[in-house]
Coordinates of C-alpha atoms in Angstrom, one line a residue:
X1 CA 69.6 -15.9 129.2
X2 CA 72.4 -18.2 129.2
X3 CA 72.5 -21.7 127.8
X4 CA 75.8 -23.3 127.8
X5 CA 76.8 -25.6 130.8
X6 CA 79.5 -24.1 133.2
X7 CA 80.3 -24.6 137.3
X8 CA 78.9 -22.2 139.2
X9 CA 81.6 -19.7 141.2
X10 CA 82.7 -17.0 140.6
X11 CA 86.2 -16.1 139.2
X12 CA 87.4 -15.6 143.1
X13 CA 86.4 -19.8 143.0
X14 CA 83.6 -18.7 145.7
X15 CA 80.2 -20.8 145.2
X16 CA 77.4 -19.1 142.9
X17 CA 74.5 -18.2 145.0
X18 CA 70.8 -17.4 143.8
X19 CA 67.6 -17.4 145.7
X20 CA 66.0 -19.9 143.9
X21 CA 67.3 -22.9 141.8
X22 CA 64.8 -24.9 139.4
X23 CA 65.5 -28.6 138.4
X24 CA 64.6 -29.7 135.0
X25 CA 62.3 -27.4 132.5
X26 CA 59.1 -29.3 131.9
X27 CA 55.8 -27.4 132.6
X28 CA 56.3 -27.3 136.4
X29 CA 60.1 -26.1 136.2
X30 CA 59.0 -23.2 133.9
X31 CA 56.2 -22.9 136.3
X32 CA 58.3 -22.4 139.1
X33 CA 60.8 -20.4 137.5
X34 CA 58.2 -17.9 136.4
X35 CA 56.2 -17.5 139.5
X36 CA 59.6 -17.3 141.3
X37 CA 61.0 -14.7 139.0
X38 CA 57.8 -12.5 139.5
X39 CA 58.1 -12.6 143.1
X40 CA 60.9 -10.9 142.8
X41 CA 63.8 -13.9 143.6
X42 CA 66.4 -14.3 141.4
X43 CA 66.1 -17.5 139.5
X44 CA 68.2 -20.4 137.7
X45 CA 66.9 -23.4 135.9
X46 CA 69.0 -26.1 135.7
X47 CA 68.1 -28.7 132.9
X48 CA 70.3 -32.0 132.1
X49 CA 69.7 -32.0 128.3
X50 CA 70.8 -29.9 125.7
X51 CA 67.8 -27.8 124.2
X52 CA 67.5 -29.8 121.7
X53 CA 66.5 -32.8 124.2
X54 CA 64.8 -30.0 126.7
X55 CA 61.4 -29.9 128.0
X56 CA 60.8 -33.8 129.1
X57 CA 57.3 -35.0 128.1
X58 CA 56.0 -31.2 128.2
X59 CA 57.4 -30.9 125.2
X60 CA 55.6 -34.1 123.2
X61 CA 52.3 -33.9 125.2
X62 CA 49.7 -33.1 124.2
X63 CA 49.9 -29.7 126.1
X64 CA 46.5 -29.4 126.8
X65 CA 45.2 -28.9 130.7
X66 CA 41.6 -29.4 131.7
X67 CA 39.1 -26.5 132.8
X68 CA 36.5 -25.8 134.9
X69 CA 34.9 -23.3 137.0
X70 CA 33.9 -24.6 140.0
X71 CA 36.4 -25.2 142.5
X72 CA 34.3 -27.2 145.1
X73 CA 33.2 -29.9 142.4
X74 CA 36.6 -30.1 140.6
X75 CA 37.7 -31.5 144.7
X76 CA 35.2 -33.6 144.5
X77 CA 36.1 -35.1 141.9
X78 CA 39.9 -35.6 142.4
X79 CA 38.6 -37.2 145.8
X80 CA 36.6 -39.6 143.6
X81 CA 39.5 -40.3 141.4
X82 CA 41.7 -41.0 144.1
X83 CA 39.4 -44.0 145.7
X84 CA 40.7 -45.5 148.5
X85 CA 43.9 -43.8 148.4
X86 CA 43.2 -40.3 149.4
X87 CA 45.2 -37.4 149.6
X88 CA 45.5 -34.9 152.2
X89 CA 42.4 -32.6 151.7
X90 CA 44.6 -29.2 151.6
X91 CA 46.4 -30.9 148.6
X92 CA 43.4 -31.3 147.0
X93 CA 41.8 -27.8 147.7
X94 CA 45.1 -26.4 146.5
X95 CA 44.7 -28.6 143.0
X96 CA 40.9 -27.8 142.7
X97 CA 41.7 -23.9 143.5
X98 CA 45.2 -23.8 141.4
X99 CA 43.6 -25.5 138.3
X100 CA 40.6 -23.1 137.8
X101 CA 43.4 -20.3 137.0
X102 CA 45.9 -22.2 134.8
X103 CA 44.2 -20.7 131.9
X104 CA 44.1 -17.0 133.3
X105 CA 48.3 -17.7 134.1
X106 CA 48.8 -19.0 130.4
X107 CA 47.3 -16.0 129.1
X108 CA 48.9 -13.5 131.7
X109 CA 52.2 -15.2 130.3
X110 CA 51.6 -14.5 126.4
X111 CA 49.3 -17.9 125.5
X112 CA 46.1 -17.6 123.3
X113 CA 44.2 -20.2 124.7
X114 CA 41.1 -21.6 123.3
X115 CA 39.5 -24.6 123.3
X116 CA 40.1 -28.0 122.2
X117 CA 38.2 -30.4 120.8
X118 CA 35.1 -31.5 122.4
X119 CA 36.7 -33.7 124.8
X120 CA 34.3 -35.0 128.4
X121 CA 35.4 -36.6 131.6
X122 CA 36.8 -40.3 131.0
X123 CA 35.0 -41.1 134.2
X124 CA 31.6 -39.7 134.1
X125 CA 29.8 -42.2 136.1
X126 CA 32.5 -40.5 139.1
X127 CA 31.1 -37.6 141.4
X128 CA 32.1 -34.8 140.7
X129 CA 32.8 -35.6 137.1
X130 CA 30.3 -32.8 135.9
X131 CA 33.0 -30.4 137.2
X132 CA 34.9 -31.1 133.5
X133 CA 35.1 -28.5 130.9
X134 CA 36.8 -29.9 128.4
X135 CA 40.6 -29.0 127.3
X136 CA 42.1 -25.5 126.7
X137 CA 45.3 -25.5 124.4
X138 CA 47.5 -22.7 122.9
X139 CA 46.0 -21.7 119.8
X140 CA 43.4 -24.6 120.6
X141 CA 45.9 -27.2 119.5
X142 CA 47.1 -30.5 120.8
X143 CA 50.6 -31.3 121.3
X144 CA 53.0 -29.6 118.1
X145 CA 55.1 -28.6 121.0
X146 CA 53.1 -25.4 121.3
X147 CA 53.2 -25.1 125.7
X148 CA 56.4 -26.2 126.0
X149 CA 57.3 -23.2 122.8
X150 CA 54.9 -20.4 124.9
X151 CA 56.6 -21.5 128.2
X152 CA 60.4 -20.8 127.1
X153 CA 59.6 -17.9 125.5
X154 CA 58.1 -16.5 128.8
X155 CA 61.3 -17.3 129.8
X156 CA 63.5 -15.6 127.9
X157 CA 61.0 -12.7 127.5
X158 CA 62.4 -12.3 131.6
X159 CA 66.1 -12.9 131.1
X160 CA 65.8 -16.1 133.6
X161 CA 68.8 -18.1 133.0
X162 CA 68.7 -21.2 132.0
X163 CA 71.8 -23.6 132.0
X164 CA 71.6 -26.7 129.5
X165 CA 73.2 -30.0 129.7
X166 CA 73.7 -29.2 133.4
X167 CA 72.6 -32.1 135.7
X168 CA 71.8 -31.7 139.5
X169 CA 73.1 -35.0 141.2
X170 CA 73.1 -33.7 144.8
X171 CA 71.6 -31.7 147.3
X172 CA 73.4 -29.3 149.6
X173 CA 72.2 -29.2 153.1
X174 CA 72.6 -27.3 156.2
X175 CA 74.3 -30.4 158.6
X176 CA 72.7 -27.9 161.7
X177 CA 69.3 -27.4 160.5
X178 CA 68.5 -29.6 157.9
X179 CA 67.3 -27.3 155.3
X180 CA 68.6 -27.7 151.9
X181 CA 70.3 -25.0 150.9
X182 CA 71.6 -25.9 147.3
X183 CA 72.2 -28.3 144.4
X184 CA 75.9 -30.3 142.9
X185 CA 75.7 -30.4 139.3
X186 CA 76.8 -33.0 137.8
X187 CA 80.4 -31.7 136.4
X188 CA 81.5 -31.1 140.5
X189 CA 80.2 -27.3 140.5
X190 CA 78.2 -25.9 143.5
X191 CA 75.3 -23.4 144.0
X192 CA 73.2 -22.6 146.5
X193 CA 69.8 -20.9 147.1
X194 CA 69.2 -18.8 149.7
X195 CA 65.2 -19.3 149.2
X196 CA 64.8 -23.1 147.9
X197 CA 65.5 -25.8 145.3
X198 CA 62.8 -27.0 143.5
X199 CA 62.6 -30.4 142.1
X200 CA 60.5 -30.5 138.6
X201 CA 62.7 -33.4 136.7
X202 CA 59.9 -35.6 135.8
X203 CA 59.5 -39.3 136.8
X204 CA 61.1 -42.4 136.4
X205 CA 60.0 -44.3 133.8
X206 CA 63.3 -43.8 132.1
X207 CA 65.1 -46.0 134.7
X208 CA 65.0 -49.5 133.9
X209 CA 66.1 -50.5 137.6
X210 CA 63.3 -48.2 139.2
X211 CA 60.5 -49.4 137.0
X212 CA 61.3 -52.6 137.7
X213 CA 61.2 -51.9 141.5
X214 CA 58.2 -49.6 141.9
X215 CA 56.0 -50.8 139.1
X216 CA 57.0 -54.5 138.4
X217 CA 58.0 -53.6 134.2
X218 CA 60.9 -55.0 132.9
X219 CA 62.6 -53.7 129.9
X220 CA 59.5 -51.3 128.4
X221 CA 59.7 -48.8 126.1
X222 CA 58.9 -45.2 126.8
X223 CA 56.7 -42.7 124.9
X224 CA 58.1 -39.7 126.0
X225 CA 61.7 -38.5 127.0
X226 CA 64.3 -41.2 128.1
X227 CA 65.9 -38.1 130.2
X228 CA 63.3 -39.0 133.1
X229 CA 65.4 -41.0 135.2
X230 CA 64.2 -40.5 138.6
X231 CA 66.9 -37.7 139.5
X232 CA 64.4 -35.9 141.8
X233 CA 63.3 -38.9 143.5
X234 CA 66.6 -40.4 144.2
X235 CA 67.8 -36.4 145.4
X236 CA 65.0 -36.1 147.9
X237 CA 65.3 -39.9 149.1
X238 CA 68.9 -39.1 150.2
X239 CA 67.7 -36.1 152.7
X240 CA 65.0 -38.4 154.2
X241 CA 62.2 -37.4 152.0
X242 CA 58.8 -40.0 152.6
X243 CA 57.7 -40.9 149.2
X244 CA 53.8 -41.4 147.8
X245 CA 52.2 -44.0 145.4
X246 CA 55.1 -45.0 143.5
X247 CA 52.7 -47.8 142.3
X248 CA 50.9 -45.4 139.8
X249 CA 51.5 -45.1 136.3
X250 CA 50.0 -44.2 132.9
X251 CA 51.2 -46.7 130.1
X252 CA 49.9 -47.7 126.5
X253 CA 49.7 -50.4 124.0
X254 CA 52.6 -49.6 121.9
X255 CA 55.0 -50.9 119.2
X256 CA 58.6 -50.5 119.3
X257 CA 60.9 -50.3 116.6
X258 CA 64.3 -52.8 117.5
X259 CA 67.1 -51.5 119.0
X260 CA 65.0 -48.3 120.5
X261 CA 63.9 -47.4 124.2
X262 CA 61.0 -44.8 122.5
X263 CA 57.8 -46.3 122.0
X264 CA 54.6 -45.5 119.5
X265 CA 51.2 -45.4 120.3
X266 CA 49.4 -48.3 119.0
X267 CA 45.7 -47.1 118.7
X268 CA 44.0 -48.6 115.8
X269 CA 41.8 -45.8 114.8
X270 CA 40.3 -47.2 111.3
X271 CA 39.4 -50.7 113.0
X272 CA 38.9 -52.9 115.6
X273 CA 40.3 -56.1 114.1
X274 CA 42.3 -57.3 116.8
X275 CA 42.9 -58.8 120.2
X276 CA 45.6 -59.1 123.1
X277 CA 46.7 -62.6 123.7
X278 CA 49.1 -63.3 126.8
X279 CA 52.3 -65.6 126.7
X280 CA 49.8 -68.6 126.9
X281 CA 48.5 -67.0 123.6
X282 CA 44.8 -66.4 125.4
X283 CA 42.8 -63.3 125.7
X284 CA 42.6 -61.9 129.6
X285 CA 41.0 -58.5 129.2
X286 CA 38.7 -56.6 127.5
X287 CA 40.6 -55.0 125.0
X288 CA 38.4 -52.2 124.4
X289 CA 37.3 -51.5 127.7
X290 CA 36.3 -47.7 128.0
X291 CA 39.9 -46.6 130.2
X292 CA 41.2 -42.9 131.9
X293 CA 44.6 -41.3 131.2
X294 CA 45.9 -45.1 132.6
X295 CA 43.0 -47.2 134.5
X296 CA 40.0 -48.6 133.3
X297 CA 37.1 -50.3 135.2
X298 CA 38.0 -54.0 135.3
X299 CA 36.3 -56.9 137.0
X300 CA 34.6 -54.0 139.6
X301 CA 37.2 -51.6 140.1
X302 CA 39.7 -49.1 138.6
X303 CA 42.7 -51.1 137.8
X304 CA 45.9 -50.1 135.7
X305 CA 45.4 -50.7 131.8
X306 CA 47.1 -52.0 130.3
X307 CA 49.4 -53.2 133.3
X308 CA 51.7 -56.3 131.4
X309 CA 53.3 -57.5 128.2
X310 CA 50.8 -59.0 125.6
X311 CA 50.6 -59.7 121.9
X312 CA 48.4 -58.0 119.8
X313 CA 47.0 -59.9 117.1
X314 CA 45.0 -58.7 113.8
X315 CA 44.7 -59.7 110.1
X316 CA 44.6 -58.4 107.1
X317 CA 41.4 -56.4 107.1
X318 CA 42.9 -54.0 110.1
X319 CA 46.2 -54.1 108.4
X320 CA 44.6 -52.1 105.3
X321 CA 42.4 -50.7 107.2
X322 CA 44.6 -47.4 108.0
X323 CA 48.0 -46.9 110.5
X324 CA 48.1 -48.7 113.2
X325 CA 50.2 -45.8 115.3
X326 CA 48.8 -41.9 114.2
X327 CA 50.7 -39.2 112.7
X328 CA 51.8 -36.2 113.2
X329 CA 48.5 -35.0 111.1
X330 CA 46.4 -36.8 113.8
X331 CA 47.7 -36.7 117.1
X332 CA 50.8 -34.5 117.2
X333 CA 52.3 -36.2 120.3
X334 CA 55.0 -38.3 121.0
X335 CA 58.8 -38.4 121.0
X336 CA 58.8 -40.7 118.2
X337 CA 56.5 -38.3 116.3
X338 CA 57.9 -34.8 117.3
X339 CA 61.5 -35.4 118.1
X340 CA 62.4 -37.7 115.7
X341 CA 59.8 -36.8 112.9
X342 CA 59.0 -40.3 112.2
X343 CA 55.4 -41.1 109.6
X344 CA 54.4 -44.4 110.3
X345 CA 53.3 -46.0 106.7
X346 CA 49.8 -45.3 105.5
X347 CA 49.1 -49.0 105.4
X348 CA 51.5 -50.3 107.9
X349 CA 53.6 -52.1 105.5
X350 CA 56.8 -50.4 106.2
X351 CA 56.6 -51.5 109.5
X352 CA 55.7 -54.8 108.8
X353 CA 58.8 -55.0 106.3
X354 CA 61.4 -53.7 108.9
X355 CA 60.4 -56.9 111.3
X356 CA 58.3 -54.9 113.8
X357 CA 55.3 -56.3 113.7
X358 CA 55.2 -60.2 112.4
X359 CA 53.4 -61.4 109.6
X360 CA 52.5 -65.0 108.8
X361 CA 50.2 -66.7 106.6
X362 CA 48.3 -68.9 109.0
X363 CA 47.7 -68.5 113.1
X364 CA 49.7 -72.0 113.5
X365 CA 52.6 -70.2 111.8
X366 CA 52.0 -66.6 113.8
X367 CA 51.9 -68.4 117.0
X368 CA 55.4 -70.1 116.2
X369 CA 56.8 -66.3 115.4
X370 CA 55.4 -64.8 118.8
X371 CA 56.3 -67.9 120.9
X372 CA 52.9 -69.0 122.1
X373 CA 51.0 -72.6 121.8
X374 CA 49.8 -72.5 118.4
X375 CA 46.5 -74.9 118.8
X376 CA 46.4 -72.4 122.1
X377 CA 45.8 -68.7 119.9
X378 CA 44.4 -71.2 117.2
X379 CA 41.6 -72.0 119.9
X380 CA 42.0 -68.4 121.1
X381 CA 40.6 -66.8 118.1
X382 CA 38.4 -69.1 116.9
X383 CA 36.3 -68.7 120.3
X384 CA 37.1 -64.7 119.3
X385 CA 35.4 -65.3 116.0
X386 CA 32.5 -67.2 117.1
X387 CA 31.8 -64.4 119.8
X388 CA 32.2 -61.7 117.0
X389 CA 29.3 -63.8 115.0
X390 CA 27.2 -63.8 118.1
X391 CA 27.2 -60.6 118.6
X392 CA 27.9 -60.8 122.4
X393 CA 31.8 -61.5 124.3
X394 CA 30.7 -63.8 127.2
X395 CA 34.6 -64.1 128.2
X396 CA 34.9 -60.4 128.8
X397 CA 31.8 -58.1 127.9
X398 CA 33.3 -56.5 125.1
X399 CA 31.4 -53.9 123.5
X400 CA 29.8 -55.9 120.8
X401 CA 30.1 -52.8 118.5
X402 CA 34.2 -53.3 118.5
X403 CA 33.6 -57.2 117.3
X404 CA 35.6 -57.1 114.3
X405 CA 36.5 -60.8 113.2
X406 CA 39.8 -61.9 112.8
X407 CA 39.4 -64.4 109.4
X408 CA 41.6 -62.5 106.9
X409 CA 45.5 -63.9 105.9
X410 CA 47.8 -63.6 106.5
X411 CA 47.9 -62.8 110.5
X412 CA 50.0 -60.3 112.2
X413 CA 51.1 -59.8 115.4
X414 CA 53.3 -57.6 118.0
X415 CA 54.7 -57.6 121.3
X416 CA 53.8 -54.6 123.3
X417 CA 55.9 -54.3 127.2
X418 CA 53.3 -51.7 127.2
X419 CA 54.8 -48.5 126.8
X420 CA 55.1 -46.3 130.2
X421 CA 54.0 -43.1 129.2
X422 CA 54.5 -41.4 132.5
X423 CA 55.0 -42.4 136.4
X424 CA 52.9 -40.4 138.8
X425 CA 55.1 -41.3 142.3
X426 CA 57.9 -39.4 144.1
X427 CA 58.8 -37.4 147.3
X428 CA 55.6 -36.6 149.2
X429 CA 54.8 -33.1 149.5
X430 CA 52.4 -30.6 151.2
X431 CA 50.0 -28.5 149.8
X432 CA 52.9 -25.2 149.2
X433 CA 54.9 -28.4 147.2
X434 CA 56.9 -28.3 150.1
X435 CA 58.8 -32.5 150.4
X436 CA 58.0 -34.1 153.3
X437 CA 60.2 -36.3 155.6
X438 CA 59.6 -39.3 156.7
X439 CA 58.6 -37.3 160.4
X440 CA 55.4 -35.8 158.1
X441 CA 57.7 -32.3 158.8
X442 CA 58.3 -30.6 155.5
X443 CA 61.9 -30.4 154.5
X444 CA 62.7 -26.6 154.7
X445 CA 64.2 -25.4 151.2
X446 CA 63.0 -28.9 149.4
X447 CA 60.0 -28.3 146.8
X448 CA 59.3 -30.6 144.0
X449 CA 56.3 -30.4 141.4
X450 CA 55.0 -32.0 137.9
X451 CA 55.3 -36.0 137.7
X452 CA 58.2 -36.3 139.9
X453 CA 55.8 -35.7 142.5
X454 CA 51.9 -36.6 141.2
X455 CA 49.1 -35.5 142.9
X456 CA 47.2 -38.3 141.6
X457 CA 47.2 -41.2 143.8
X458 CA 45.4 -43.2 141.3
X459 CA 43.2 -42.5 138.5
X460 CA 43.4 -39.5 136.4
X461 CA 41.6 -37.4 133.8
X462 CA 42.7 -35.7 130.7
X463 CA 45.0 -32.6 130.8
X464 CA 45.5 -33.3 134.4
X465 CA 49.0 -33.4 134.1
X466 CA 49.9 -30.3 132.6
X467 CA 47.3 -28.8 135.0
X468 CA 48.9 -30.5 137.9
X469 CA 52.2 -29.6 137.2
X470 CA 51.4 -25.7 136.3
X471 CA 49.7 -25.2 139.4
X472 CA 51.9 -27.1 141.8
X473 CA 55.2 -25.4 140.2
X474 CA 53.7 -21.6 140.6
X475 CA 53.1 -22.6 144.3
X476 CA 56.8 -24.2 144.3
X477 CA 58.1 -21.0 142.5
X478 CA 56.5 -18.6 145.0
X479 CA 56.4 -20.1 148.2
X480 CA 60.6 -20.6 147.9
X481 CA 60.8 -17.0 146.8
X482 CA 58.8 -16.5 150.2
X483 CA 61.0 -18.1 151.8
X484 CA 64.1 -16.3 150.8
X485 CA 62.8 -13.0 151.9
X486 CA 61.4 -15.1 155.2
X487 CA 64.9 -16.2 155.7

């Protein structure tokens, strides 16, 4: 297995050719490599980072994929999630087929898989919902990197070559037919597939530009890897690819350390001390509301949450009351946590001394640090506190259980953009992850799979992802291994 970068001809100068070339090495490029590889085809993964940078948000997720058994509820559930943006039903039979046998692949790969936790469906009140059966995990762990570790090593295990710090900026294309017939890295070199490219390079949510155009986010934070810059999405726009609900998103409420484009999950787990104030310093959501893996049910219907910048405001009670973002011993997930190895302080206090969360000794004064109307949050969380004392939020139904006062100095605050966890929109594709034009026609040779194509048009569950992105790249990987012996 090779890992250094290098242009790809031969010492005659003639272009390298392969039957199938993978893009990026997330869960769905493995995926694809792997199912590609046991058809037969002869495969090379091209991935932009080094390996120390490899993997995208596979490698910090919390590598966990839902299961079930029962194909026929599992698509009616995905229909339910989906609302009033539907997605073609064999897409959907595909996913509710694919992801009952994610387990049996991980195993048939070298994965122990066991359970995880005792985790339900976020939106039970959804038909279909009783399809859920909880999260399976290697070893029946979450996150420590363990997929993305079982994956590579399935790769290796088959000699599949992988070439590092090797971007694909291009595709090649046949000007008579149209198909795409290869990839341009990034240093000029030149390979083509006789069977198919397939696109697995994660979303976009590292691009500030495309954020800002598809999701209307300027300058957030990421939680994952900054290397998910859209590549796939602008590769398969440039061969007339039609795109799909490049609207959708997961994100979190998040801190962010100065200077840095990775963000930490804020989730106060020892206390409920707080509240989200906008830029007027006043509440406009419930912040607890019960929310998916990125919506929650808001004022009648599934929106995004959280969807805008806020600032998050607590006092001292919370702020003893345990960290603010988890560690590694919690929830091991999370560039911040994994790649970098970062323990956020027991009592938040490091934090707070480093200038990333404010602290102040009366509202008047917090209010001046944020740069909100202090009589505004002054009025803000008085009305907070009197609601708290009432037992009952008649601004936004909050679950009177989470009504923590806020009557402890000194006050403390943060700015969250939120953090964009992942993007869910990209080149539209069939249910054999074939893109699609524009025309509806897929684009022969063209695959993509994982978040840079999402089937979720809208809400989602958890360990769809890594379900989504394992089932979708095998039917990438095989279908363009098809193809070449088609061909």
């Amino acid at each position: 297995m090779h890992s250094t970068p290098g242009r790809f001809t031969d010492d005659h100068g003639n272009i390298r050719e392969v039957d199938v070339i993978v893009v990026g090495m997330g869960a769905a490029g493995c995926a694809a490599a792997l199912s590609a590889h046991a058809a037969g085809a002869t495969v090379v993964v091209l991935e932009k980072t080094g390996p120390q940078g490899a993997g995208g948000n596979t490698r910090v997720s919390g590598g966990a994929w839902f299961h079930h058994d029962d194909p026929d509820r599992a698509a009616v559930y995905l229909r339910s999630l989906c609302g009033d943006r539907p997605v073609p039903e064999p897409v959907v039979q595909a996913w509710a087929a694919g992801t009952r046998e994610v387990s049996s692949w991980m195993e048939s790969i070298g994965a122990r898989v066991l359970p995880n936790g005792s985790y339900t469906a976020e939106y039970p009140e959804l038909d279909g919902s009783d399809c859920y059966g909880g999260y399976r995990s290697v070893d029946g762990v979450l996150g420590e990197g363990r997929l993305f570790a079982v994956l590579t090593r399935a790769l290796a295990e088959r000699g599949i070559e992988i070439r590092y710090d090797t971007a694909a900026v291009e595709l090649i294309t046949d000007p008579a037919a149209g198909a795409v017939t290869g990839v341009v890295t990034g240093d000029g070199g030149r390979i083509a597939a006789r069977g198919g490219v397939v696109l697995a390079t994660g979303g976009f949510e590292g691009d500030p530009e495309l954020v800002r155009t598809h999701l209307g986010l300027h300058d957030v934070p990421v939680w994952g890897s900054t290397a998910a810059t859209g590549d796939g999405l602008r590769m398969a726009e440039q061969v007339g690819a039609d795109l799909w609900h490049m609207d959708n998103m997961m994100a979190v409420n998040g801190i962010t350390r100065p200077g840095s484009r990775h963000g930490f999950f804020a989730m106060f787990l020892y206390a409920r001390g707080y509240v989200w104030v906008d830029e007027n310093g006043r509440r406009f959501v419930d912040e607890c509301v019960p929310s998916g893996h990125g919506q929650a049910f808001i004022d009648g219907r599934y929106e995004l949450h959280p969807r805008r910048p806020m600032h998050v405001v607590f006092d001292e009670r919370t702020r003893a009351a345990g960290p603010i973002s988890p560690n590694s011993d919690v929830m091991a997930v999370g560039w911040n946590v994994l790649m970098d190895g970062y323990r956020w302080s027991a009592d938040n206090t490091a934090e707070i001394d480093a200038g990333w969360i404010h602290r102040a000794g009366t509202l008047e004064e917090l209010a001046g640090r944020i740069g909100v109307d202090p009589a505004a949050l002054t009025t803000t969380i008085e009305q907070y506190n009197h609601a708290c004392a009432a037992g009952r939020d008649d601004l936004f139904g909050r679950d009177p259980a989470t009504l923590t006062p806020l009557t402890e100095p000194p006050f403390y605050a943060y700015t969250s953009s939120p953090v964009l966890a992942w993007t869910n929109g990209g080149p539209r594709r069939d249910e054999h992850s074939r893109v699609l034009a524009r025309s509806g026609d897929a684009i022969d040779g063209l695959y993509a799979a994982g978040t840079v194509s999402s089937t979720y048009s809208w809400a989602k569950d958890g360990g769809f992802h890594i379900a989504d992105a394992i089932v979708f790249g095998r039917i990438a990987g095989a279908h363009a291994a098809g193809r070449r012996i088609r061909t």
